[in-house]
Coordinates of C-alpha atoms (C1' of nucleotides) in Angstrom, one line a residue:
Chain B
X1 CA 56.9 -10.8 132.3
X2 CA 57.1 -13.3 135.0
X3 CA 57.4 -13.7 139.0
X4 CA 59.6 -16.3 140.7
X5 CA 57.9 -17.9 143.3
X6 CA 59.6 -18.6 146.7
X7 CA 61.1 -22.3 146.2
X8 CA 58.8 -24.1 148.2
X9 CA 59.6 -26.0 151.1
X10 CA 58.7 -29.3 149.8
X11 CA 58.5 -30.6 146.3
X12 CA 55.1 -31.5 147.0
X13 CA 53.2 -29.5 144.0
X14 CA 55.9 -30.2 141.5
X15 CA 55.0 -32.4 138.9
X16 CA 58.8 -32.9 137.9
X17 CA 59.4 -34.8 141.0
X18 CA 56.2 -36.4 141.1
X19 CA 54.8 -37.1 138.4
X20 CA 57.3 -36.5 135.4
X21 CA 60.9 -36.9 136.0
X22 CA 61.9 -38.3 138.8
X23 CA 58.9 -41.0 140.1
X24 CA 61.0 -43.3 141.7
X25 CA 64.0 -41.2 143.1
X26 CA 65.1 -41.1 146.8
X27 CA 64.6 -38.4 149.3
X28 CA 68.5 -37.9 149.6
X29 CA 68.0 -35.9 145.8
X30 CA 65.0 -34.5 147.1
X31 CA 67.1 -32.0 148.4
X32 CA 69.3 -31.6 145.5
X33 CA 66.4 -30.9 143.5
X34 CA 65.2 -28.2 146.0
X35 CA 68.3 -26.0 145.7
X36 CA 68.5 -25.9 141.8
X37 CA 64.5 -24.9 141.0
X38 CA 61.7 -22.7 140.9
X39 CA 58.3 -21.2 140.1
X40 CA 57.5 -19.1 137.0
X41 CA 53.8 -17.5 136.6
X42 CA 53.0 -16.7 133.1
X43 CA 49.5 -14.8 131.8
X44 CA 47.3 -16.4 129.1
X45 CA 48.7 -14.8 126.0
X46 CA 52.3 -14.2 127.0
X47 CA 55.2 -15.8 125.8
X48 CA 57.8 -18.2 127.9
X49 CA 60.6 -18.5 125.4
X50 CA 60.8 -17.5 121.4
X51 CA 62.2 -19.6 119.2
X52 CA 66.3 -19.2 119.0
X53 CA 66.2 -17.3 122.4
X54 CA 69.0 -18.6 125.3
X55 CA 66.9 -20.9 127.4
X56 CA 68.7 -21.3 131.2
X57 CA 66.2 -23.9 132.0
X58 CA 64.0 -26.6 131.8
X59 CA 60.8 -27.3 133.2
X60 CA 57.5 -28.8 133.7
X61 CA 54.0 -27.3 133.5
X62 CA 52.4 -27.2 136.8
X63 CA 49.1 -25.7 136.0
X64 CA 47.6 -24.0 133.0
X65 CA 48.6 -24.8 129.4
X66 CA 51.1 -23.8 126.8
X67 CA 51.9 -24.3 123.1
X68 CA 55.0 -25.1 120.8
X69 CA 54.9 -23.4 117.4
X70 CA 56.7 -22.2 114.4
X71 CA 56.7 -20.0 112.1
X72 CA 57.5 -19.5 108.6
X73 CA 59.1 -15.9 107.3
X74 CA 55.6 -15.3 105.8
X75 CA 53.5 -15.8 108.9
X76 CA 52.0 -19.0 107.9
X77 CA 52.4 -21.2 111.7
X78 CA 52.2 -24.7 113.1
X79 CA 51.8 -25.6 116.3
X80 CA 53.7 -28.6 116.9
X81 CA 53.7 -29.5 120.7
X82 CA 50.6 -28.9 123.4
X83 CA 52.1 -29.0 127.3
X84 CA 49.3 -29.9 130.0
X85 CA 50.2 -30.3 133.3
X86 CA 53.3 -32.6 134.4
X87 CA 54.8 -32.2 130.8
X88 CA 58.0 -31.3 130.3
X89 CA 59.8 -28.6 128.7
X90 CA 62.9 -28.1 127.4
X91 CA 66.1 -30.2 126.5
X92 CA 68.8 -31.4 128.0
X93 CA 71.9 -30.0 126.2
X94 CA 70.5 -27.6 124.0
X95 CA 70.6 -24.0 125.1
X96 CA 68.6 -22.4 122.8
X97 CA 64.6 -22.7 122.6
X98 CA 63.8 -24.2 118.8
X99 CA 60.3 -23.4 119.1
X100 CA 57.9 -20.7 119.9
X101 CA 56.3 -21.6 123.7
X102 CA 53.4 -19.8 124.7
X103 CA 51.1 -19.6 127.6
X104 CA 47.4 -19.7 126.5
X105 CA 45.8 -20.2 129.7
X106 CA 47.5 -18.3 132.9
X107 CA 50.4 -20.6 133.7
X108 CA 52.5 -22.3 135.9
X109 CA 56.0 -24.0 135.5
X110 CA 58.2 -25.4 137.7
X111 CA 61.7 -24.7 136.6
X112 CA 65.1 -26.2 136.9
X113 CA 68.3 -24.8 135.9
X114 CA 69.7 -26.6 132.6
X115 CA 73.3 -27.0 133.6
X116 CA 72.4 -28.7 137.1
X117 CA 69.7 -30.5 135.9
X118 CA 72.0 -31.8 133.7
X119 CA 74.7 -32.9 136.1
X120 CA 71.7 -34.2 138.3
X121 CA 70.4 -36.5 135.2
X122 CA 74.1 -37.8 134.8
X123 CA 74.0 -38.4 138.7
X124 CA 70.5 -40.1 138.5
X125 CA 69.7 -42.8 136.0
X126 CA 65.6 -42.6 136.8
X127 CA 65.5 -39.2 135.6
X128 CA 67.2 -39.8 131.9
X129 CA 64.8 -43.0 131.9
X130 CA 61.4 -41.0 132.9
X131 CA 62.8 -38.3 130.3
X132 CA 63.2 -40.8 127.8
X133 CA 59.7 -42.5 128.4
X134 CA 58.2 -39.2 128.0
X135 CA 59.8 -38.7 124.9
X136 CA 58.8 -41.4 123.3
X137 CA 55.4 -41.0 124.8
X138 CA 55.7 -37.3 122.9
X139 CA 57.0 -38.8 119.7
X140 CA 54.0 -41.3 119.5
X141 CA 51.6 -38.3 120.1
X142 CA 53.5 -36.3 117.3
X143 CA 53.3 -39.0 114.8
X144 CA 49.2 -39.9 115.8
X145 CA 48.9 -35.7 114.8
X146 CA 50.7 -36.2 111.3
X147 CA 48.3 -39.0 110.3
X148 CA 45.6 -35.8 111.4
X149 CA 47.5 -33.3 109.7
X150 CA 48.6 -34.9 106.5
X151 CA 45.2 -37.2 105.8
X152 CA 42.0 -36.3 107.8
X153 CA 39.5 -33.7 106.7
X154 CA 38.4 -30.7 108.2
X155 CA 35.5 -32.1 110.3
X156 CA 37.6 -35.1 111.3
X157 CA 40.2 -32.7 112.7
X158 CA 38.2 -31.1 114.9
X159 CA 37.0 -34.3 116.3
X160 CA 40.2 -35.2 116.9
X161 CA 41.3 -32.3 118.7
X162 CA 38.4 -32.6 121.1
X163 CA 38.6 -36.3 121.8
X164 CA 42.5 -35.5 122.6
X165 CA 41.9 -32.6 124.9
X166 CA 38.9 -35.1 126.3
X167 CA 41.5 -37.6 127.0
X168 CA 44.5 -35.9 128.1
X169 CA 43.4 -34.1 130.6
X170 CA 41.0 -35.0 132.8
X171 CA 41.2 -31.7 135.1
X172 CA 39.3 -30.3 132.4
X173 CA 36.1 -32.2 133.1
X174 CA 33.5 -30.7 134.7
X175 CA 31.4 -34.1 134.6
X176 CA 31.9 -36.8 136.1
X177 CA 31.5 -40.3 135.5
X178 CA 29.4 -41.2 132.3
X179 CA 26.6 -39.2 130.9
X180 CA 26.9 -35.9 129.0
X181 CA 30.9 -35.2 129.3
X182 CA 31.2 -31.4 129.5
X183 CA 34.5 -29.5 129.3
X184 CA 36.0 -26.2 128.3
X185 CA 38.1 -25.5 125.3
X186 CA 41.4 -24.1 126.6
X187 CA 42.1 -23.1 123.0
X188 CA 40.7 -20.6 121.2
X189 CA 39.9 -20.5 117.9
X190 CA 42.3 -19.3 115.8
X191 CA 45.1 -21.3 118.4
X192 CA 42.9 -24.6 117.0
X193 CA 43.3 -23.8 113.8
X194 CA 47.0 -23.7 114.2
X195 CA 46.7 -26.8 115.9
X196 CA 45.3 -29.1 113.1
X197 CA 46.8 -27.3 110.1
X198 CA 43.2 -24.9 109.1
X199 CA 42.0 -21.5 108.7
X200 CA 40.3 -20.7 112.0
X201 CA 37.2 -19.8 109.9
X202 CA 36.9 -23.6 108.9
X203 CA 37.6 -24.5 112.4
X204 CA 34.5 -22.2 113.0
X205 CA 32.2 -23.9 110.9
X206 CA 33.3 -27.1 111.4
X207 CA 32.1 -26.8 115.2
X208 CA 28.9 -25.3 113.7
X209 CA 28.4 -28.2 111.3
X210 CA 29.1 -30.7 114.5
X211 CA 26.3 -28.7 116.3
X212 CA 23.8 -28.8 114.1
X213 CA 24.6 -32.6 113.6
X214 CA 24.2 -33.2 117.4
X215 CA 27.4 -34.6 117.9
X216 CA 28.2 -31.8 120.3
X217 CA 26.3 -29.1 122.7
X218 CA 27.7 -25.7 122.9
X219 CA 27.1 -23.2 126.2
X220 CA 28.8 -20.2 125.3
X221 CA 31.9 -19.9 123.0
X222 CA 34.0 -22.2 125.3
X223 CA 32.1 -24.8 127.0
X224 CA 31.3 -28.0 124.9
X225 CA 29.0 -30.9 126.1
X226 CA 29.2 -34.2 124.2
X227 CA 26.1 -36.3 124.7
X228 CA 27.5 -39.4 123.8
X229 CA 31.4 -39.8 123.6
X230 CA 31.2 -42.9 120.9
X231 CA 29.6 -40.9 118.6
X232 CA 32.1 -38.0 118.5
X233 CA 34.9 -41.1 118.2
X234 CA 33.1 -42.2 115.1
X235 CA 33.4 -38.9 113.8
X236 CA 37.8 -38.7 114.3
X237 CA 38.3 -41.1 111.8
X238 CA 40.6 -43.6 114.3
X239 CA 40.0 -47.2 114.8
X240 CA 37.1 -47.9 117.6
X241 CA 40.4 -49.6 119.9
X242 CA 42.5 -46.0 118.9
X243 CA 46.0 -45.3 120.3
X244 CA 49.5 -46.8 120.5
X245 CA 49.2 -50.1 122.5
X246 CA 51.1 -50.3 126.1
Chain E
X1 CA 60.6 -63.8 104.9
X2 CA 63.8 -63.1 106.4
X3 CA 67.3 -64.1 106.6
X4 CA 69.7 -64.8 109.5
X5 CA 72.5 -63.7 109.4
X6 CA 75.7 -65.1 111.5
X7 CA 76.2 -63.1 114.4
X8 CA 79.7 -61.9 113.1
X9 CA 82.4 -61.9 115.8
X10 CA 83.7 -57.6 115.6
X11 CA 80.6 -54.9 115.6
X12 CA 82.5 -52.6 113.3
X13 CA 79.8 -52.4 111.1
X14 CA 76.8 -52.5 113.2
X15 CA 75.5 -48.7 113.7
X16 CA 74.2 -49.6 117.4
X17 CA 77.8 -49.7 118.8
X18 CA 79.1 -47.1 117.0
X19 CA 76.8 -44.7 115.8
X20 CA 73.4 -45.2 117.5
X21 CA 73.4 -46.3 120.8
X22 CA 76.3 -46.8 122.6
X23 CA 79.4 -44.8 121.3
X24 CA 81.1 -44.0 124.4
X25 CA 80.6 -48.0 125.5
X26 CA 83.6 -50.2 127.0
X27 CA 84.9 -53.1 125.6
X28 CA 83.6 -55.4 128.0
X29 CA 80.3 -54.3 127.0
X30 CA 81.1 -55.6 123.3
X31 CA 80.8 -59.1 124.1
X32 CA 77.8 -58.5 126.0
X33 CA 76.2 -57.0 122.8
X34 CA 77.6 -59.9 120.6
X35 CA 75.5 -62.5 122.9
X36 CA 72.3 -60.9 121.7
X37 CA 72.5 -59.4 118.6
X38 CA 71.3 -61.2 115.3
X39 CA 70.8 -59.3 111.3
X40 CA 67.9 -59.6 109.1
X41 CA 67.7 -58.8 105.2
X42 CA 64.5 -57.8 103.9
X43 CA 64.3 -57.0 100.0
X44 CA 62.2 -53.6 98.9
X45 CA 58.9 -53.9 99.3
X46 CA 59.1 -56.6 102.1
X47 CA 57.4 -55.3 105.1
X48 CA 59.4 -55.6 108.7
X49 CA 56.2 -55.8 111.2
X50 CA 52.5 -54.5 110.9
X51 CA 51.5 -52.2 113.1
X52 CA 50.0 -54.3 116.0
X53 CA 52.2 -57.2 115.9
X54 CA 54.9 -58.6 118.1
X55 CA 58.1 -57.5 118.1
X56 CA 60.5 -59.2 119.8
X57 CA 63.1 -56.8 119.3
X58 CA 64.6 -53.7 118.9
X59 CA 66.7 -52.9 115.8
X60 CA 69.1 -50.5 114.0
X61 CA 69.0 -49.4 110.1
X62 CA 72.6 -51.1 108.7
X63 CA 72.1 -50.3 105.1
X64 CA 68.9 -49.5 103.3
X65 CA 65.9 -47.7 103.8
X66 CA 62.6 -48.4 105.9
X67 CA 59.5 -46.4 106.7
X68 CA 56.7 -46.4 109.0
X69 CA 53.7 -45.5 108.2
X70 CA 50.1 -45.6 110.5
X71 CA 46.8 -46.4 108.0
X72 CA 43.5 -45.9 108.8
X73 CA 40.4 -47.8 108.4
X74 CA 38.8 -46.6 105.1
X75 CA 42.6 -47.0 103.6
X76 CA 44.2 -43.7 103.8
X77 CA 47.5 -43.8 104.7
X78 CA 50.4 -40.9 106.2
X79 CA 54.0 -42.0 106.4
X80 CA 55.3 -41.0 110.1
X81 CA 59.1 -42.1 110.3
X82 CA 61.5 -42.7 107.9
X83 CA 64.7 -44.8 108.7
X84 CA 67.7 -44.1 107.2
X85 CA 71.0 -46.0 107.9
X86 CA 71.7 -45.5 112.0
X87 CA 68.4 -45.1 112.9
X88 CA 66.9 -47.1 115.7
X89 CA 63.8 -49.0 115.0
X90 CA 61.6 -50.4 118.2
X91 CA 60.9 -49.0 121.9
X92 CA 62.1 -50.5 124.8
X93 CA 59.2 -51.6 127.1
X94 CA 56.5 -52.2 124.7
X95 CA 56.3 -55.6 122.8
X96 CA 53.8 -54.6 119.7
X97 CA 54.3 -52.3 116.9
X98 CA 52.7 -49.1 116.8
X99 CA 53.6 -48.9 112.9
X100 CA 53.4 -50.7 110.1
X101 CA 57.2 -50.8 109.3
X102 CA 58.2 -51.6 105.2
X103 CA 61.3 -52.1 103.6
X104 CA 61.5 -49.4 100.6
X105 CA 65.3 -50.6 99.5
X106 CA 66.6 -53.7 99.6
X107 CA 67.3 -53.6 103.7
X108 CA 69.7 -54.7 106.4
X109 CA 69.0 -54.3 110.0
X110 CA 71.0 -55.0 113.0
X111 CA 68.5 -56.6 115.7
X112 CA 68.6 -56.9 119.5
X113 CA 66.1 -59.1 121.5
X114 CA 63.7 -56.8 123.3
X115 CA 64.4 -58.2 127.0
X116 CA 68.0 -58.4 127.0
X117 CA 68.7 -55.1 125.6
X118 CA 66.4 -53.6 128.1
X119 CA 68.7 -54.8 131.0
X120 CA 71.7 -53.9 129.3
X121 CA 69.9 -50.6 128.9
X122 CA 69.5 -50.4 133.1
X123 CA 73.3 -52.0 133.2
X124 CA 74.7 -49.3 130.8
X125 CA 73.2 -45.4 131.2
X126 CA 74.8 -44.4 128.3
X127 CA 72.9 -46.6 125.9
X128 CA 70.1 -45.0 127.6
X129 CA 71.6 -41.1 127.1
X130 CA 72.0 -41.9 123.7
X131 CA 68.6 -43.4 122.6
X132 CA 67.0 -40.3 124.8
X133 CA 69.3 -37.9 122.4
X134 CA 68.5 -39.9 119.4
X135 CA 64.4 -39.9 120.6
X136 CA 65.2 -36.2 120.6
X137 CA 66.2 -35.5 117.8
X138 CA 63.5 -37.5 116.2
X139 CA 60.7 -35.6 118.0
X140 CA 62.2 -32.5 116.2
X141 CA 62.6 -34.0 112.5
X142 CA 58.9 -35.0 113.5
X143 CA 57.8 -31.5 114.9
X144 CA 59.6 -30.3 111.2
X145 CA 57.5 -32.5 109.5
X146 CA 54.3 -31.5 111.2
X147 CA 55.3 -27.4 109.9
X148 CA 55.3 -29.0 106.2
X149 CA 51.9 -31.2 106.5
X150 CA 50.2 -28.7 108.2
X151 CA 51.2 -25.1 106.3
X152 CA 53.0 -25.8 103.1
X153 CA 51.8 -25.8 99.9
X154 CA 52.6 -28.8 97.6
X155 CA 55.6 -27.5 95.7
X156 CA 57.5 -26.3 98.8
X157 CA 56.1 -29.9 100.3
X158 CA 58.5 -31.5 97.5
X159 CA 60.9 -28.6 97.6
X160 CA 61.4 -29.7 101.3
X161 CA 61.5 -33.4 101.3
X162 CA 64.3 -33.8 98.6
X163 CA 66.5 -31.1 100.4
X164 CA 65.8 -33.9 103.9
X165 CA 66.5 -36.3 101.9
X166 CA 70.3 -34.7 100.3
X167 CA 70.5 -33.6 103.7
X168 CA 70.0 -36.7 105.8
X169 CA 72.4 -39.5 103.6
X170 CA 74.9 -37.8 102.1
X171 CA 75.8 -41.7 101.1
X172 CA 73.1 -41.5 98.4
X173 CA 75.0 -38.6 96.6
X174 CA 76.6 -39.5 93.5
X175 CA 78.7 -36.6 93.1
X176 CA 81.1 -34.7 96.0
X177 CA 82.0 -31.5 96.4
X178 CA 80.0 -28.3 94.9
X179 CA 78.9 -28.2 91.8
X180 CA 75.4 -29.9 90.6
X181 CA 74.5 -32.5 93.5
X182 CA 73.3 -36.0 92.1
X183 CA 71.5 -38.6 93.8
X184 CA 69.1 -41.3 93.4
X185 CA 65.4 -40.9 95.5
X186 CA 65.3 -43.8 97.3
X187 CA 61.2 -43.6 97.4
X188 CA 58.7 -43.9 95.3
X189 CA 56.1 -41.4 93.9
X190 CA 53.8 -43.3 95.8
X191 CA 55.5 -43.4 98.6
X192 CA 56.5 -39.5 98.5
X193 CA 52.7 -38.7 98.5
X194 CA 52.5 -40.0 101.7
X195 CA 55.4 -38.5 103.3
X196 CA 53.7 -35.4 102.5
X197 CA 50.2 -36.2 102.9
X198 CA 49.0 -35.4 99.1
X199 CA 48.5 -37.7 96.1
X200 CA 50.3 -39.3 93.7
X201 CA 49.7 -37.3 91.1
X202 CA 50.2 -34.4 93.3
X203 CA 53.5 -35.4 93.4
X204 CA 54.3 -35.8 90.1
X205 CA 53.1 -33.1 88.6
X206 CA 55.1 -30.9 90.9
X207 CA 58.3 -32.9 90.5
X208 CA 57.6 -32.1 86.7
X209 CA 56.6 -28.2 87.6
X210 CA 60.2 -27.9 89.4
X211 CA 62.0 -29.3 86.8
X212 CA 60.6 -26.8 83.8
X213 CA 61.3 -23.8 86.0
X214 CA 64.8 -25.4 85.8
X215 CA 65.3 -26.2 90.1
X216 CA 66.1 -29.7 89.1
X217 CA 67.2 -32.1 86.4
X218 CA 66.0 -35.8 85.7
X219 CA 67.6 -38.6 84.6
X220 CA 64.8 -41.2 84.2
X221 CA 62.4 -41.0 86.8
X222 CA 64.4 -41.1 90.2
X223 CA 67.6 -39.6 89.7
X224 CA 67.9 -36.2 90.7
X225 CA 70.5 -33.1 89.4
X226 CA 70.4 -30.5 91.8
X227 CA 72.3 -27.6 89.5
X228 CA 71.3 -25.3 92.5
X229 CA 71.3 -26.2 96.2
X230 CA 70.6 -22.7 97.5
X231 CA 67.7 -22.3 94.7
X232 CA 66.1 -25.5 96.1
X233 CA 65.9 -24.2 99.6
X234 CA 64.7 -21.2 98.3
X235 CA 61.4 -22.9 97.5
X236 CA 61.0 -25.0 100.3
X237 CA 59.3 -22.5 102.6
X238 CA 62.0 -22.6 105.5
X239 CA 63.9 -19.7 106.6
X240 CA 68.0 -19.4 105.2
X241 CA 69.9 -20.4 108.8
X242 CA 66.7 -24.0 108.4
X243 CA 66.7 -26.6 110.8
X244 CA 66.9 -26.9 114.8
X245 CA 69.9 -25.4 116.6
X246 CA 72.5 -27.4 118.6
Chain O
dC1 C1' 59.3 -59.4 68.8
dC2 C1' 55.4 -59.1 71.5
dG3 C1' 52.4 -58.7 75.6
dG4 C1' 51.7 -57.7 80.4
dG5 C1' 52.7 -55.2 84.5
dC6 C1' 54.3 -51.5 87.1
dG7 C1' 55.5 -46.9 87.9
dA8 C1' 55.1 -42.4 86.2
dT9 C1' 53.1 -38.6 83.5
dT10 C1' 49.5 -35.7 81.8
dG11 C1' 44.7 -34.1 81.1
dA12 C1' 39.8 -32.8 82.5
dT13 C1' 36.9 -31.9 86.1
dC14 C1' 35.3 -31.5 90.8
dT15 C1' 35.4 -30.3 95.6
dC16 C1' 37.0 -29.0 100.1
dG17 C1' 39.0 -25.7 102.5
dA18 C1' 41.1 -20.9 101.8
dT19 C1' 40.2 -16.3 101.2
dC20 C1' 37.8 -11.9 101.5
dA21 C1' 34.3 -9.6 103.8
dA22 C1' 30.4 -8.4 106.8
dT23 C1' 28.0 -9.2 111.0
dG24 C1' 27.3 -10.8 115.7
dA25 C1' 28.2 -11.6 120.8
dC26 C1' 30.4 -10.4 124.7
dC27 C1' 33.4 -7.8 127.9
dC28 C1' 35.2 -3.9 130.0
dG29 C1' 36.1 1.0 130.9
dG30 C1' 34.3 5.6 130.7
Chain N
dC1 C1' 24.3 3.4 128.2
dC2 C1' 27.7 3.8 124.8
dG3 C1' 32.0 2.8 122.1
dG4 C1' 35.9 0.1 121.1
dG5 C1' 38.2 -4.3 121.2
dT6 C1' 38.5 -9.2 120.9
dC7 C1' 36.8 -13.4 119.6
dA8 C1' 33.5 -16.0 116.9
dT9 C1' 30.1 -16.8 113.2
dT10 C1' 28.4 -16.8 108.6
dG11 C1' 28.3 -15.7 103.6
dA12 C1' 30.2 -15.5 98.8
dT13 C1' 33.7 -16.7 95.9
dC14 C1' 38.1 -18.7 94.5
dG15 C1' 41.7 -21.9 93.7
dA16 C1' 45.0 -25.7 95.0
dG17 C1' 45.0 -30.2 95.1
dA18 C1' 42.0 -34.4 94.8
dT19 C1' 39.8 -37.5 91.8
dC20 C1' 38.9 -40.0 87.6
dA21 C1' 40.9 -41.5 83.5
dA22 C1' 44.0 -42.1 79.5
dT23 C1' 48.6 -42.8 78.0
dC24 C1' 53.5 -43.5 78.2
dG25 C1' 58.0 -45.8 79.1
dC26 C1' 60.4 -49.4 80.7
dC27 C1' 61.6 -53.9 82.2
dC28 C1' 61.1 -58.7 82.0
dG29 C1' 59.6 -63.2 80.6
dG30 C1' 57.8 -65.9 76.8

DNA sequence: CCGGGCGATTGATCTCGATCAATGACCCGG
DNA sequence: CCGGGTCATTGATCGAGATCAATCGCCCGG
């Protein structure tokens, strides 16, 4: 189910040094970091952790993208948490996973083991304080997707989820500057559904009806193009200034 | 609007010290606190800040209960935080209000200045170790609360939020031990409907549906007999061993 | 004692999204 | 080129919850 990469000799590609955790730490824990983690490679589709399983570690998505869910007796699901690249993983503390993570693009995670990634957090004030940022940052995101979840329609959710994706991760692009943004949909349909709280035949025809109104180009199944990215805002529901203010 | 209180020269009941944020602190840090910690009384109904504002501080539920809740243009609104006594209120590093915060008891809350309690944050890490625990545990009551807006139908919906709600203050109970549990909601109808993204009426009529089938008894409209704890978890949805693992 | 206001309940009807079902598009291996 | 699998689209129907509206109970002030 998964491959450890060689620990690399520098932590060059590893967004928990760079770009999550640890921003402003010194090169003397550089090498502390180095002995404690490591590569995982998982496929689109497989599973990194279920729910109530032992998790050894924490980590931080390098490339690719993975899902939090849960899941009631009956089936019904939830996805509560989407991880792009340089989110973290995981929590200090707690051993076992209390969600369902999947992979659902192949995937990359840099990993660190929990109990010295502990010690190293008591040892290094930056990294509780870049954890904590990103919490909150992660709480803020979870409480913009109940407003979606408890009070937007159907075609408003999907809006939503695309101006999200749009806006959280920019490697998606395959445009740049203004003009016609074009991207494709790491998700597919039935994940999207569990995303925004549908069936993933309403998803379906929700996307149609957004076609056929212009809002959005499809080129294939996957690849949206949005002629004019005001318009689709109009169509989330949000405020025109949107998001939590800095 | 609000009330100053006089900063009152021992902490023992201020839930910062000695529940929230800093239970492992020193004694020298107590003075510290002291120097920059003032109360405020709101009454119920009385909102704290609108989303948007400034807030000059960061605070911590004494007695009472407060909500926030995030409102959209056409005047929907979806309740995303609810603060009961020992919950922090505010984020360090950002000066205006994501949410519109409102008092839905008569409220106390125990308020640090913004700036200063930042350094003390950098001075003390454990203040900082316990608002990241605190952050975390939010992000799962929030990840919780997503499963129910998303997938549940309206009766497990109330099912659910009165077994949080027995769960969460045990000081609202009226009654101890086993045996019928009795307590007063401290929200309401109104304000249920948006904790659980349906309507008023919604609500009612499925308080009124659980009561027939005998899963509760009222006296008046917001006390609550519970002849059955196990019977109301039964209907909200969740599996038997419910709620995140430590 | 009465009248007004607020929160809550209940009824009648409508509608959006779920459900059940069939079909289509694409990919890959033989 | 065909057959099977997966993912997506589209249609027909149903139903849970929204909406619109009337009434009730209670508290409080005159």
């Amino acid at each position: 189910m998964t491959e450890l990469a060689a620990i690399p000799d520098t932590c060059s590609d590893c967004p928990i040094r760079h770009r999550a955790v640890c921003a402003k730490c010194e090169s003397d824990e550089l090498e502390h970091l180095e002995t404690i983690k490591y590569y995982k490679s998982f496929e689109a589709g497989q599973t990194v952790v279920w729910s109530g399983d032992e998790m050894a570690f924490v980590a931080s998505v390098v490339t690719g993208i993975a899902t939090l869910s849960q899941t009631m007796e009956d089936g019904r699901t939830q996805m509560v948490g989407l991880l792009l690249p340089s989110d973290f993983l995981g929590r200090p503390g707690r051993p076992l996973a209390s969600y369902d993570v999947t992979a659902t693009t192949d995937l990359v995670m840099c990993c660190f083991r929990r109990k010295p990634f502990e010690e190293m957090m008591v040892a290094t004030p930056h990294i509780g304080q870049r954890l904590l940022e990103m919490t909150l940052d992660e709480l803020d995101a979870a409480r913009e997707w109940m407003l979606l979840l408890g009070r937007k329609t159907a075609r408003e959710k999907i809006a939503s989820l695309l101006s999200i994706i749009m806006r959280r991760d920019a490697s998606l692009m395959l445009s740049d500057g203004q003009g016609p943004l074009t991207f494709d949909l790491p998700l597919t349909r039935e994940a999207m559904a569990d995303y925004l709280g549908l069936t993933l035949e309403t998803v379906s025809r929700q996307i149609s009806a957004l076609r056929r109104d212009g809002v959005i180009v499809l080129e294939g199944k996957r690849r949206i193009i949005v002629p004019d990215f005001d318009r689709l805002l109009e169509e989330t529901g949000d405020d025109a200034d949107g998001g939590v203010p800095v």
